[in-house]
mmCIF file of C-alpha atoms in Angstrom:
data_model
loop_
_atom_site.group_PDB
_atom_site.id
_atom_site.type_symbol
_atom_site.label_atom_id
_atom_site.label_comp_id
_atom_site.label_asym_id
_atom_site.label_seq_id
_atom_site.Cartn_x
_atom_site.Cartn_y
_atom_site.Cartn_z
ATOM 1 C CA MET Y 1 -0.679 -5.225 0.677
ATOM 2 C CA GLY Y 2 -5.101 -7.257 -1.754
ATOM 3 C CA SER Y 3 -3.122 -7.372 -2.477
ATOM 4 C CA THR Y 4 0.027 -6.842 -0.672
ATOM 5 C CA PRO Y 5 1.463 -5.578 1.527
ATOM 6 C CA ARG Y 6 2.906 -2.980 2.351
ATOM 7 C CA ARG Y 7 5.066 -1.753 5.841
ATOM 8 C CA PRO Y 8 9.479 0.773 12.549
ATOM 9 C CA ARG Y 9 7.138 3.158 12.225
ATOM 10 C CA LEU Y 10 6.197 2.589 15.814
ATOM 11 C CA ARG Y 11 7.133 5.523 17.919
ATOM 12 C CA MET Y 12 9.486 6.829 15.302
ATOM 13 C CA LEU Y 13 6.539 8.038 13.292
ATOM 14 C CA ALA Y 14 5.719 10.661 15.837
ATOM 15 C CA GLY Y 15 9.146 12.134 15.266
ATOM 16 C CA LEU Y 16 8.744 11.922 11.512
ATOM 17 C CA THR Y 17 5.385 13.619 11.695
ATOM 18 C CA ALA Y 18 6.906 16.457 13.667
ATOM 19 C CA VAL Y 19 9.765 16.789 11.190
ATOM 20 C CA ALA Y 20 7.240 16.831 8.401
ATOM 21 C CA ALA Y 21 5.248 19.746 9.696
ATOM 22 C CA ALA Y 22 3.528 22.053 7.282
ATOM 23 C CA VAL Y 23 4.310 22.071 3.682
ATOM 24 C CA ALA Y 24 3.042 24.792 1.446
ATOM 25 C CA LEU Y 25 2.219 23.364 -1.899
ATOM 26 C CA SER Y 26 0.009 25.554 -3.991
ATOM 27 C CA GLY Y 27 -3.087 23.755 -5.096
ATOM 28 C CA CYS Y 28 -3.859 20.085 -5.433
ATOM 29 C CA THR Y 29 -3.644 19.757 -9.173
ATOM 30 C CA SER Y 30 -0.611 19.106 -11.283
ATOM 31 C CA SER Y 31 0.374 22.207 -13.160
ATOM 32 C CA THR Y 32 3.265 23.863 -14.889
ATOM 33 C CA SER Y 33 3.773 26.312 -12.042
ATOM 34 C CA GLY Y 34 6.672 26.067 -9.607
ATOM 35 C CA THR Y 35 10.232 27.173 -9.151
ATOM 36 C CA THR Y 36 13.161 26.319 -11.362
ATOM 37 C CA ASP Y 37 15.786 24.042 -9.854
ATOM 38 C CA ALA Y 38 19.312 23.176 -10.889
ATOM 39 C CA LYS Y 39 18.052 20.649 -13.404
ATOM 40 C CA GLY Y 40 16.300 23.303 -15.481
ATOM 41 C CA ASP Y 41 12.786 24.555 -16.103
ATOM 42 C CA SER Y 42 10.434 23.124 -13.493
ATOM 43 C CA SER Y 43 7.788 22.514 -16.158
ATOM 44 C CA GLU Y 44 9.997 19.719 -17.491
ATOM 45 C CA TYR Y 45 8.826 17.630 -14.541
ATOM 46 C CA ALA Y 46 5.155 18.607 -14.461
ATOM 47 C CA ALA Y 47 2.161 16.469 -15.327
ATOM 48 C CA ALA Y 48 -0.427 17.436 -17.901
ATOM 49 C CA PRO Y 49 -2.787 19.985 -16.307
ATOM 50 C CA LEU Y 50 -5.637 18.486 -14.320
ATOM 51 C CA GLU Y 51 -8.804 20.233 -13.263
ATOM 52 C CA LEU Y 52 -11.311 18.517 -10.991
ATOM 53 C CA SER Y 53 -14.527 19.719 -9.421
ATOM 54 C CA ASP Y 54 -15.025 19.361 -5.683
ATOM 55 C CA ALA Y 55 -17.495 16.562 -6.366
ATOM 56 C CA GLN Y 56 -14.965 14.687 -8.501
ATOM 57 C CA ARG Y 57 -12.290 15.095 -5.837
ATOM 58 C CA ASP Y 58 -14.655 13.875 -3.120
ATOM 59 C CA ALA Y 59 -15.507 10.815 -5.217
ATOM 60 C CA ILE Y 60 -11.811 9.973 -5.612
ATOM 61 C CA LEU Y 61 -11.237 10.296 -1.865
ATOM 62 C CA LYS Y 62 -14.210 8.083 -1.040
ATOM 63 C CA LYS Y 63 -12.978 5.428 -3.440
ATOM 64 C CA ALA Y 64 -9.494 5.654 -1.932
ATOM 65 C CA PHE Y 65 -10.567 5.371 1.711
ATOM 66 C CA LEU Y 66 -14.006 3.656 1.528
ATOM 67 C CA THR Y 67 -15.553 6.381 3.656
ATOM 68 C CA ASP Y 68 -16.822 9.952 3.422
ATOM 69 C CA ASP Y 69 -14.982 10.815 6.622
ATOM 70 C CA VAL Y 70 -11.624 11.605 4.979
ATOM 71 C CA LYS Y 71 -11.668 15.103 3.470
ATOM 72 C CA ALA Y 72 -9.136 16.831 1.235
ATOM 73 C CA ALA Y 73 -8.582 19.464 3.930
ATOM 74 C CA ASP Y 74 -7.448 16.703 6.303
ATOM 75 C CA LEU Y 75 -4.646 15.588 3.990
ATOM 76 C CA ASP Y 76 -1.345 17.033 2.890
ATOM 77 C CA PRO Y 77 -1.733 18.660 -0.542
ATOM 78 C CA THR Y 78 0.832 16.281 -2.047
ATOM 79 C CA ILE Y 79 -1.294 13.320 -0.955
ATOM 80 C CA VAL Y 80 -4.371 14.873 -2.529
ATOM 81 C CA GLN Y 81 -2.394 15.569 -5.699
ATOM 82 C CA GLY Y 82 -1.230 11.960 -5.913
ATOM 83 C CA LEU Y 83 -4.773 10.656 -5.423
ATOM 84 C CA GLU Y 84 -6.120 13.015 -8.057
ATOM 85 C CA GLU Y 85 -3.438 11.975 -10.522
ATOM 86 C CA ALA Y 86 -4.172 8.317 -9.814
ATOM 87 C CA GLY Y 87 -7.901 8.828 -10.327
ATOM 88 C CA ARG Y 88 -7.745 11.102 -13.344
ATOM 89 C CA ASP Y 89 -9.014 10.018 -16.753
ATOM 90 C CA TYR Y 90 -6.552 8.203 -18.998
ATOM 91 C CA SER Y 91 -6.804 7.671 -22.743
ATOM 92 C CA ASP Y 92 -6.833 4.279 -24.408
ATOM 93 C CA ASP Y 93 -3.320 4.982 -25.672
ATOM 94 C CA GLN Y 94 -2.060 5.706 -22.153
ATOM 95 C CA ILE Y 95 -3.635 2.516 -20.827
ATOM 96 C CA LYS Y 96 -2.164 0.524 -23.711
ATOM 97 C CA ALA Y 97 1.296 1.999 -23.087
ATOM 98 C CA ALA Y 98 1.143 1.190 -19.377
ATOM 99 C CA ALA Y 99 -0.129 -2.348 -19.961
ATOM 100 C CA ALA Y 100 2.697 -3.030 -22.411
ATOM 101 C CA CYS Y 101 5.206 -2.227 -19.654
ATOM 102 C CA LEU Y 102 4.035 -4.805 -17.174
ATOM 103 C CA ASP Y 103 5.895 -7.813 -18.552
ATOM 104 C CA LYS Y 104 9.268 -6.191 -19.165
ATOM 105 C CA PRO Y 105 11.866 -4.510 -16.921
ATOM 106 C CA THR Y 106 12.384 -1.523 -19.232
ATOM 107 C CA CYS Y 107 9.785 0.008 -21.500
ATOM 108 C CA THR Y 108 8.996 3.132 -23.455
ATOM 109 C CA ILE Y 109 5.809 5.015 -22.601
ATOM 110 C CA GLY Y 110 6.471 8.213 -24.546
ATOM 111 C CA LYS Y 111 9.002 10.400 -26.294
ATOM 112 C CA GLY Y 112 10.330 12.200 -23.221
ATOM 113 C CA GLU Y 113 13.962 12.002 -22.131
ATOM 114 C CA GLN Y 114 13.298 11.356 -18.439
ATOM 115 C CA THR Y 115 13.515 7.856 -16.946
ATOM 116 C CA LEU Y 116 11.387 6.825 -13.983
ATOM 117 C CA ALA Y 117 12.551 3.831 -11.968
ATOM 118 C CA ILE Y 118 10.274 1.672 -9.814
ATOM 119 C CA LEU Y 119 12.382 -0.291 -7.322
ATOM 120 C CA ASP Y 120 10.460 -3.016 -5.482
ATOM 121 C CA GLY Y 121 11.731 -5.167 -2.637
ATOM 122 C CA ALA Y 122 9.451 -8.126 -3.400
ATOM 123 C CA GLY Y 123 7.334 -7.563 -6.452
ATOM 124 C CA SER Y 124 5.844 -10.923 -7.289
ATOM 125 C CA ASP Y 125 2.463 -10.676 -5.551
ATOM 126 C CA LEU Y 126 -0.709 -9.176 -6.939
ATOM 127 C CA TRP Y 127 -0.735 -6.046 -4.793
ATOM 128 C CA ARG Y 128 2.705 -5.100 -6.062
ATOM 129 C CA ARG Y 129 1.704 -5.739 -9.681
ATOM 130 C CA ILE Y 130 -1.389 -3.570 -9.353
ATOM 131 C CA THR Y 131 0.620 -0.823 -7.683
ATOM 132 C CA ARG Y 132 3.261 -1.008 -10.405
ATOM 133 C CA ALA Y 133 0.533 -0.601 -13.029
ATOM 134 C CA GLN Y 134 -0.915 2.367 -11.120
ATOM 135 C CA ILE Y 135 2.445 4.142 -11.053
ATOM 136 C CA THR Y 136 3.146 3.344 -14.698
ATOM 137 C CA VAL Y 137 -0.103 4.692 -16.069
ATOM 138 C CA GLN Y 138 0.287 7.799 -13.911
ATOM 139 C CA ALA Y 139 3.752 8.283 -15.418
ATOM 140 C CA THR Y 140 2.118 8.624 -18.841
ATOM 141 C CA SER Y 141 0.549 11.873 -17.620
ATOM 142 C CA TYR Y 142 4.059 13.358 -17.298
ATOM 143 C CA PRO Y 143 4.953 14.213 -20.920
ATOM 144 C CA ASN Y 144 8.713 14.196 -20.335
ATOM 145 C CA ILE Y 145 8.843 10.704 -18.809
ATOM 146 C CA GLY Y 146 9.685 8.517 -21.764
ATOM 147 C CA THR Y 147 11.059 5.385 -20.107
ATOM 148 C CA VAL Y 148 10.012 3.341 -17.075
ATOM 149 C CA ILE Y 149 12.379 0.815 -15.484
ATOM 150 C CA TYR Y 150 11.046 -1.772 -13.043
ATOM 151 C CA LEU Y 151 13.339 -3.903 -10.880
ATOM 152 C CA GLN Y 152 12.253 -6.136 -8.015
ATOM 153 C CA ALA Y 153 14.349 -8.087 -5.517
ATOM 154 C CA ASP Y 154 12.224 -11.134 -4.629
ATOM 155 C CA GLY Y 155 12.647 -10.314 -0.940
ATOM 156 C CA ASN Y 156 16.464 -10.423 -1.039
ATOM 157 C CA LEU Y 157 18.325 -7.459 0.452
ATOM 158 C CA GLN Y 158 21.494 -8.004 -1.572
ATOM 159 C CA THR Y 159 19.475 -8.089 -4.788
ATOM 160 C CA MET Y 160 17.677 -4.898 -3.779
ATOM 161 C CA GLN Y 161 20.988 -3.144 -3.155
ATOM 162 C CA ALA Y 162 22.417 -4.411 -6.460
ATOM 163 C CA ASN Y 163 19.289 -3.253 -8.305
ATOM 164 C CA LEU Y 164 19.693 0.210 -6.835
ATOM 165 C CA GLN Y 165 23.310 0.315 -8.027
ATOM 166 C CA THR Y 166 22.076 -0.606 -11.499
ATOM 167 C CA LEU Y 167 19.655 2.325 -11.468
ATOM 168 C CA ILE Y 168 22.403 4.681 -10.329
ATOM 169 C CA ALA Y 169 24.642 3.464 -13.152
ATOM 170 C CA ARG Y 170 21.830 4.053 -15.634
ATOM 171 C CA LYS Y 171 21.442 7.631 -14.341
ATOM 172 C CA VAL Y 172 17.680 7.468 -13.991
ATOM 173 C CA THR Y 173 15.814 10.705 -13.356
ATOM 174 C CA GLY Y 174 14.268 9.522 -10.103
ATOM 175 C CA ILE Y 175 13.224 6.439 -8.143
ATOM 176 C CA VAL Y 176 10.065 5.417 -6.313
ATOM 177 C CA THR Y 177 10.612 2.397 -4.092
ATOM 178 C CA TYR Y 178 8.840 -0.091 -1.882
ATOM 179 C CA ASP Y 179 11.375 -0.895 0.830
ATOM 180 C CA ASP Y 180 10.860 -4.333 2.387
ATOM 181 C CA PHE Y 181 14.120 -4.075 4.303
ATOM 182 C CA GLY Y 182 13.635 -0.952 6.426
ATOM 183 C CA PRO Y 183 16.780 0.895 7.587
ATOM 184 C CA ALA Y 184 19.040 -1.679 5.903
ATOM 185 C CA MET Y 185 18.501 0.227 2.643
ATOM 186 C CA THR Y 186 19.247 3.703 3.977
ATOM 187 C CA ALA Y 187 22.946 3.765 3.016
ATOM 188 C CA ALA Y 188 22.096 2.613 -0.502
ATOM 189 C CA TYR Y 189 19.455 5.325 -0.896
ATOM 190 C CA GLN Y 190 22.006 7.866 0.301
ATOM 191 C CA GLN Y 191 24.326 6.796 -2.501
ATOM 192 C CA ALA Y 192 21.598 7.531 -5.053
ATOM 193 C CA THR Y 193 20.872 10.886 -3.457
ATOM 194 C CA ASN Y 194 24.583 11.756 -3.475
ATOM 195 C CA LYS Y 195 24.579 11.073 -7.215
ATOM 196 C CA GLY Y 196 21.713 13.510 -7.725
ATOM 197 C CA ILE Y 197 19.021 10.839 -8.124
ATOM 198 C CA PRO Y 198 16.083 11.552 -5.795
ATOM 199 C CA VAL Y 199 14.293 8.659 -4.092
ATOM 200 C CA VAL Y 200 10.779 8.517 -2.623
ATOM 201 C CA ALA Y 201 9.777 5.436 -0.615
ATOM 202 C CA TYR Y 202 6.186 4.233 -0.383
ATOM 203 C CA GLY Y 203 4.512 1.510 1.667
ATOM 204 C CA GLY Y 204 7.634 -0.146 2.993
ATOM 205 C CA ILE Y 205 9.884 2.631 4.217
ATOM 206 C CA PRO Y 206 13.434 2.967 5.611
ATOM 207 C CA GLY Y 207 12.402 4.984 8.672
ATOM 208 C CA LYS Y 208 13.329 8.048 10.688
ATOM 209 C CA ASP Y 209 17.078 7.857 10.092
ATOM 210 C CA ALA Y 210 16.596 8.055 6.339
ATOM 211 C CA THR Y 211 15.159 11.569 6.152
ATOM 212 C CA LYS Y 212 18.329 12.818 4.424
ATOM 213 C CA ALA Y 213 18.722 9.733 2.256
ATOM 214 C CA VAL Y 214 15.292 9.998 0.622
ATOM 215 C CA VAL Y 215 13.115 12.904 -0.391
ATOM 216 C CA SER Y 216 10.003 11.579 1.321
ATOM 217 C CA GLN Y 217 8.351 8.468 2.747
ATOM 218 C CA VAL Y 218 4.736 7.690 1.877
ATOM 219 C CA ALA Y 219 2.627 5.312 3.949
ATOM 220 C CA SER Y 220 -0.123 5.064 6.463
ATOM 221 C CA ASP Y 221 0.889 5.526 10.089
ATOM 222 C CA PHE Y 222 1.589 1.934 11.040
ATOM 223 C CA CYS Y 223 1.058 2.680 14.702
ATOM 224 C CA ASP Y 224 -2.308 4.285 14.021
ATOM 225 C CA ASP Y 225 -3.126 1.367 11.711
ATOM 226 C CA GLY Y 226 -2.498 -0.977 14.623
ATOM 227 C CA ASN Y 227 -4.687 1.141 16.873
ATOM 228 C CA GLN Y 228 -7.478 1.100 14.289
ATOM 229 C CA MET Y 229 -7.198 -2.668 13.844
ATOM 230 C CA ALA Y 230 -7.264 -3.190 17.599
ATOM 231 C CA GLN Y 231 -10.274 -0.936 18.070
ATOM 232 C CA THR Y 232 -12.141 -2.704 15.261
ATOM 233 C CA THR Y 233 -11.287 -6.073 16.801
ATOM 234 C CA ALA Y 234 -12.408 -4.981 20.260
ATOM 235 C CA THR Y 235 -15.779 -3.995 18.848
ATOM 236 C CA MET Y 236 -16.125 -7.362 17.125
ATOM 237 C CA LEU Y 237 -15.146 -9.347 20.231
ATOM 238 C CA LYS Y 238 -16.948 -7.136 22.722
ATOM 239 C CA ASN Y 239 -13.619 -6.446 24.467
ATOM 240 C CA THR Y 240 -12.704 -10.008 25.368
ATOM 241 C CA GLY Y 241 -10.970 -12.919 23.640
ATOM 242 C CA ASN Y 242 -7.733 -14.165 22.103
ATOM 243 C CA VAL Y 243 -6.174 -12.784 18.946
ATOM 244 C CA ALA Y 244 -3.416 -13.788 16.526
ATOM 245 C CA PHE Y 245 -1.155 -11.400 14.613
ATOM 246 C CA PHE Y 246 -0.130 -12.366 11.063
ATOM 247 C CA THR Y 247 2.287 -10.425 8.839
ATOM 248 C CA GLY Y 248 4.634 -11.101 5.928
ATOM 249 C CA THR Y 249 8.406 -11.285 5.988
ATOM 250 C CA PRO Y 250 9.996 -11.608 9.452
ATOM 251 C CA GLY Y 251 10.854 -8.231 10.952
ATOM 252 C CA ASN Y 252 9.285 -6.154 8.169
ATOM 253 C CA PRO Y 253 8.682 -2.538 9.292
ATOM 254 C CA GLN Y 254 4.984 -2.672 8.503
ATOM 255 C CA GLY Y 255 4.242 -5.687 10.676
ATOM 256 C CA ALA Y 256 6.539 -4.535 13.477
ATOM 257 C CA GLY Y 257 4.808 -1.163 13.542
ATOM 258 C CA TRP Y 258 1.164 -2.081 13.623
ATOM 259 C CA GLN Y 259 1.579 -5.123 15.881
ATOM 260 C CA ALA Y 260 3.361 -3.240 18.672
ATOM 261 C CA CYS Y 261 0.733 -0.524 18.700
ATOM 262 C CA ALA Y 262 -2.218 -2.899 18.430
ATOM 263 C CA GLU Y 263 -0.969 -4.880 21.425
ATOM 264 C CA SER Y 264 -0.408 -1.666 23.371
ATOM 265 C CA TRP Y 265 -3.938 -0.515 22.519
ATOM 266 C CA PHE Y 266 -5.398 -3.789 23.790
ATOM 267 C CA LYS Y 267 -3.469 -3.511 27.066
ATOM 268 C CA LYS Y 268 -4.724 0.012 27.677
ATOM 269 C CA ASN Y 269 -8.274 -0.236 26.382
ATOM 270 C CA ALA Y 270 -9.311 -3.902 26.275
ATOM 271 C CA PRO Y 271 -7.093 -5.813 28.719
ATOM 272 C CA ASP Y 272 -9.257 -8.925 28.413
ATOM 273 C CA ILE Y 273 -8.068 -9.324 24.814
ATOM 274 C CA GLN Y 274 -4.819 -11.302 24.729
ATOM 275 C CA VAL Y 275 -2.341 -11.756 21.877
ATOM 276 C CA VAL Y 276 -1.682 -15.526 21.862
ATOM 277 C CA ASN Y 277 0.096 -15.934 18.535
ATOM 278 C CA ARG Y 278 2.397 -14.099 16.108
ATOM 279 C CA SER Y 279 3.053 -15.613 12.699
ATOM 280 C CA ASN Y 280 5.041 -14.703 9.584
ATOM 281 C CA THR Y 281 3.739 -15.751 6.168
ATOM 282 C CA SER Y 282 6.094 -14.026 3.711
ATOM 283 C CA TRP Y 283 2.796 -12.773 2.219
ATOM 284 C CA THR Y 284 2.427 -15.990 0.243
ATOM 285 C CA GLU Y 285 -0.318 -18.573 -0.039
ATOM 286 C CA GLY Y 286 1.928 -21.332 1.281
ATOM 287 C CA GLY Y 287 3.120 -19.156 4.129
ATOM 288 C CA ALA Y 288 -0.426 -18.288 5.179
ATOM 289 C CA VAL Y 289 -1.568 -21.915 5.050
ATOM 290 C CA SER Y 290 1.471 -23.138 7.001
ATOM 291 C CA ALA Y 291 1.109 -20.451 9.662
ATOM 292 C CA THR Y 292 -2.622 -21.114 10.064
ATOM 293 C CA THR Y 293 -2.132 -24.892 10.185
ATOM 294 C CA ALA Y 294 0.526 -24.456 12.869
ATOM 295 C CA LEU Y 295 -1.755 -22.166 14.853
ATOM 296 C CA ILE Y 296 -4.686 -24.594 14.690
ATOM 297 C CA SER Y 297 -2.417 -27.471 15.748
ATOM 298 C CA THR Y 298 -1.541 -25.676 18.987
ATOM 299 C CA GLY Y 299 -5.156 -26.021 20.107
ATOM 300 C CA LYS Y 300 -5.217 -22.382 21.178
ATOM 301 C CA LYS Y 301 -8.614 -20.736 21.043
ATOM 302 C CA VAL Y 302 -8.345 -17.755 18.688
ATOM 303 C CA ASP Y 303 -11.268 -15.361 18.327
ATOM 304 C CA ALA Y 304 -9.751 -13.001 15.756
ATOM 305 C CA VAL Y 305 -6.859 -12.902 13.306
ATOM 306 C CA LEU Y 306 -5.323 -9.554 12.411
ATOM 307 C CA TYR Y 307 -3.364 -9.624 9.138
ATOM 308 C CA ASP Y 308 -1.911 -7.087 6.729
ATOM 309 C CA TYR Y 309 -2.815 -8.828 3.462
ATOM 310 C CA ALA Y 310 -6.397 -9.635 2.468
ATOM 311 C CA LYS Y 311 -5.536 -11.839 -0.474
ATOM 312 C CA GLN Y 312 -3.934 -14.360 1.880
ATOM 313 C CA THR Y 313 -6.648 -13.939 4.503
ATOM 314 C CA VAL Y 314 -8.554 -16.147 2.056
ATOM 315 C CA ASN Y 315 -6.120 -18.964 2.868
ATOM 316 C CA ILE Y 316 -6.507 -18.429 6.602
ATOM 317 C CA VAL Y 317 -10.283 -18.796 6.305
ATOM 318 C CA GLN Y 318 -10.038 -21.826 4.027
ATOM 319 C CA THR Y 319 -7.568 -23.549 6.332
ATOM 320 C CA TYR Y 320 -9.902 -23.124 9.295
ATOM 321 C CA GLN Y 321 -12.820 -24.393 7.243
ATOM 322 C CA GLN Y 322 -10.912 -27.445 5.994
ATOM 323 C CA ALA Y 323 -9.928 -28.232 9.578
ATOM 324 C CA LYS Y 324 -13.648 -27.982 10.482
ATOM 325 C CA GLN Y 325 -12.854 -25.237 12.955
ATOM 326 C CA LYS Y 326 -14.880 -22.099 13.551
ATOM 327 C CA VAL Y 327 -13.437 -19.248 11.506
ATOM 328 C CA PRO Y 328 -12.194 -16.455 13.771
ATOM 329 C CA ALA Y 329 -13.097 -12.859 13.023
ATOM 330 C CA GLN Y 330 -10.766 -11.398 10.390
ATOM 331 C CA VAL Y 331 -9.381 -7.848 10.390
ATOM 332 C CA THR Y 332 -7.260 -7.317 7.318
ATOM 333 C CA TRP Y 333 -5.498 -4.723 5.222
ATOM 334 C CA THR Y 334 -6.932 -4.264 1.746
ATOM 335 C CA SER Y 335 -9.758 -6.351 0.332
ATOM 336 C CA ASP Y 336 -10.199 -9.284 -2.017
ATOM 337 C CA ASN Y 337 -13.271 -10.289 -3.976
ATOM 338 C CA SER Y 338 -12.953 -13.998 -3.206
ATOM 339 C CA LEU Y 339 -12.645 -13.210 0.501
ATOM 340 C CA LEU Y 340 -15.799 -11.137 0.339
ATOM 341 C CA GLN Y 341 -17.547 -13.962 -1.527
ATOM 342 C CA MET Y 342 -16.592 -16.461 1.191
ATOM 343 C CA TRP Y 343 -17.798 -14.089 3.888
ATOM 344 C CA GLU Y 344 -21.098 -13.428 2.117
ATOM 345 C CA LYS Y 345 -21.698 -17.143 1.515
ATOM 346 C CA ASP Y 346 -21.487 -17.845 5.267
ATOM 347 C CA LEU Y 347 -23.552 -14.805 6.232
ATOM 348 C CA GLY Y 348 -26.688 -15.796 8.121
ATOM 349 C CA THR Y 349 -25.566 -19.408 8.604
ATOM 350 C CA PRO Y 350 -24.166 -21.169 11.697
ATOM 351 C CA ASN Y 351 -20.729 -20.743 10.081
ATOM 352 C CA GLU Y 352 -20.963 -16.943 9.937
ATOM 353 C CA TRP Y 353 -17.795 -15.011 10.816
ATOM 354 C CA GLN Y 354 -16.914 -11.340 11.043
ATOM 355 C CA LEU Y 355 -14.778 -9.396 8.575
ATOM 356 C CA ALA Y 356 -13.366 -5.875 8.435
ATOM 357 C CA TYR Y 357 -10.989 -4.542 5.803
ATOM 358 C CA SER Y 358 -9.358 -1.418 4.399
ATOM 359 C CA SER Y 359 -9.083 0.004 0.909
ATOM 360 C CA SER Y 360 -6.638 -1.562 -1.535
ATOM 361 C CA ILE Y 361 -4.017 1.166 -0.812
ATOM 362 C CA ASN Y 362 -2.551 0.797 -4.295
ATOM 363 C CA PHE Y 363 -2.503 4.593 -4.429
ATOM 364 C CA GLU Y 364 0.626 4.788 -2.241
ATOM 365 C CA GLY Y 365 2.863 4.637 -5.281
ATOM 366 C CA ALA Y 366 0.849 7.380 -6.973
ATOM 367 C CA ILE Y 367 1.487 9.707 -4.052
ATOM 368 C CA ALA Y 368 5.174 8.796 -4.193
ATOM 369 C CA LEU Y 369 5.393 9.689 -7.891
ATOM 370 C CA ALA Y 370 3.667 13.030 -7.309
ATOM 371 C CA ALA Y 371 6.112 13.764 -4.471
ATOM 372 C CA LEU Y 372 9.104 12.799 -6.619
ATOM 373 C CA MET Y 373 8.070 14.988 -9.530
ATOM 374 C CA ASN Y 374 7.213 17.905 -7.235
ATOM 375 C CA HIS Y 375 10.713 17.666 -5.788
ATOM 376 C CA LEU Y 376 12.210 17.698 -9.267
ATOM 377 C CA GLN Y 377 10.172 20.819 -9.989
ATOM 378 C CA GLY Y 378 11.885 22.490 -7.043
ATOM 379 C CA LYS Y 379 8.859 22.383 -4.761
ATOM 380 C CA ASP Y 380 9.126 21.625 -1.065
ATOM 381 C CA VAL Y 381 8.019 18.091 -0.239
ATOM 382 C CA PRO Y 382 7.514 16.988 3.379
ATOM 383 C CA PRO Y 383 9.819 14.186 4.535
ATOM 384 C CA MET Y 384 6.827 12.132 5.649
ATOM 385 C CA LEU Y 385 3.516 11.824 3.830
ATOM 386 C CA MET Y 386 1.152 9.878 6.048
ATOM 387 C CA PHE Y 387 -2.436 9.078 5.151
ATOM 388 C CA PRO Y 388 -5.230 7.471 7.227
ATOM 389 C CA LEU Y 389 -6.227 3.822 6.811
ATOM 390 C CA PRO Y 390 -9.846 3.354 7.907
ATOM 391 C CA PHE Y 391 -11.163 -0.195 8.442
ATOM 392 C CA VAL Y 392 -14.767 -0.847 7.474
ATOM 393 C CA PRO Y 393 -17.004 -3.822 8.316
ATOM 394 C CA ALA Y 394 -17.946 -6.034 5.389
ATOM 395 C CA LYS Y 395 -21.535 -5.672 4.260
ATOM 396 C CA LYS Y 396 -23.737 -7.617 1.910
ATOM 397 C CA GLY Y 397 -23.134 -6.415 -1.615
ATOM 398 C CA ASP Y 398 -19.416 -5.805 -1.219
ATOM 399 C CA TYR Y 399 -18.762 -9.005 -3.142
ATOM 400 C CA LEU Y 400 -19.041 -8.260 -6.859
ATOM 401 C CA ALA Y 401 -20.031 -11.301 -8.886
ATOM 402 C CA ASP Y 402 -19.126 -9.590 -12.171
ATOM 403 C CA GLN Y 403 -15.500 -9.150 -11.125
ATOM 404 C CA PRO Y 404 -12.792 -11.819 -10.981
ATOM 405 C CA ALA Y 405 -12.032 -13.613 -7.740
ATOM 406 C CA ASN Y 406 -8.730 -11.776 -7.331
ATOM 407 C CA ALA Y 407 -10.221 -8.297 -7.770
ATOM 408 C CA PRO Y 408 -8.822 -6.098 -4.990
ATOM 409 C CA GLY Y 409 -11.864 -3.934 -4.412
ATOM 410 C CA PRO Y 410 -11.998 -0.259 -5.393
ATOM 411 C CA THR Y 411 -8.821 1.160 -6.922
ATOM 412 C CA LEU Y 412 -8.148 4.525 -8.527
ATOM 413 C CA MET Y 413 -6.560 3.084 -11.659
ATOM 414 C CA PRO Y 414 -8.509 2.725 -14.916
ATOM 415 C CA ASP Y 415 -10.789 -0.327 -14.948
ATOM 416 C CA ALA Y 416 -9.404 -1.408 -18.334
ATOM 417 C CA LEU Y 417 -5.865 -1.526 -16.957
ATOM 418 C CA LEU Y 418 -6.926 -3.327 -13.778
ATOM 419 C CA THR Y 419 -8.699 -5.956 -15.892
ATOM 420 C CA GLN Y 420 -5.475 -6.620 -17.794
ATOM 421 C CA VAL Y 421 -3.454 -6.921 -14.593
ATOM 422 C CA LEU Y 422 -5.953 -9.332 -13.046
ATOM 423 C CA GLY Y 423 -6.135 -11.351 -16.233
ATOM 424 C CA ALA Y 424 -2.378 -11.876 -16.190
ATOM 425 C CA ALA Y 425 -2.284 -12.822 -12.506
#
C-alpha cells in the first residue's frame, strides 16, 4: 500500500456489504453527542469538536480520492468522519507529539487515561509508517487518549498473535489493526473482543466470518478494485494484450481479491486480454526485482503489469529498463514521486510507457480510528466500511520536484509530519 499495501474480499464482500446496510450516524463531524455505554459517559471517547464548510469537506475528499466524482453523500458517514478527522488542522504540539511516537513501541501523546493500540501485520514499509503516523496524529485529537502502543509482526502470523495477546494483557482501550493474515487472525480478535477490547481492522482484513470478532472492517472493495484496474488496463491496451499480476505476500487477502475479479472482468469484457503471469513480491524492493527478472527471463510478452504497491512499481520499471526491454503499461495502487518522475522523463520519447495510479490510501487507518471511537461512544458502526478506489492516468505535472523521491502523493496528514516520516525513511 506508496506506499504499501494494503488487502478474500472476492465474493464475500457482497455479503459483507449486505450485512453492513444502513447505519445512522448523526453528522459527519466528531462531537460530544452520542449515547452512554457500559464504559461510562460517551464523551470520554469523543474527539475535539470539528466544524468544516462544504468547500473544506469537498477539498478533503478530492485529496483523498484524486477526483471530484466521489461525494460525501456517496459515502458512509463514518468514512466521511474519518477523512475529516484525518484532514483537520493540527497544532505544532500535536504534530510534535505524533512524530515523537514513531520510533518507539509505546509513547505518551497526552494526559488521558485511554490507550490506543495499533497492531500491524508487517509494518516495516513506508506505506505502513505513513499510515501509523496518520493514526497517531489523529489520536491527539481525542483528549482522553494518552498513550499509543504500536506493535508490528514483520509478516509472521505467530508474532501477530503474540502481539495481540500482549495488548490484551495490557488492557488497552481499543485496537486498530492491519491484518496481513486474513481469517487466520479471527480467533485471536475474538479473544480481544471477549475481554471487552474492541478491534477495528483496516486495509488487510479478516473477512466475512469475523463480523462478530471485530467491530468493523475498513477497506476498499477488493473486487471492485480489480474491476477498476482491469477496466483501466483495457483502455490502455485497447482491449488486447497480455498482462501480469503482482502482489505482496503469498495468499494475502488483498491480492487474492482484486486479482480474481480483474481476471473475471477481462474474461467477460476484454477476452483478448490474457493473464500470463502471477507473481508475489512480499511488497519489498528485492521481491519486486526478483519477480520482474523472473518474468522477463520467461520471454513472455507482457503489455501491462497490475500491482498493488506503487513504491515497488519503481523497481519493476527499472528492471525492465536495465534489461533494455520495453516497459509495459503500469496500473498500480497508490502513487510514488520517483515513479512519476520516471514516467514523466520518458514522456514523449520512444521509451514512453503508460501509468495509472490511485490515491495513497493512508486514510484507511483514520477511518478505522473514527469507527473504533464511535463504537466506544455507544454509536452503531457498520460491520463493513468500504470506500471507492478510483484509478487516474498520470499526467504531466504530477511529479513534484520539490518533494522527496519517496513522497507518496497527496495525503490527508499534516505536511510537517509527512516530511518527518519521509526524512526518516
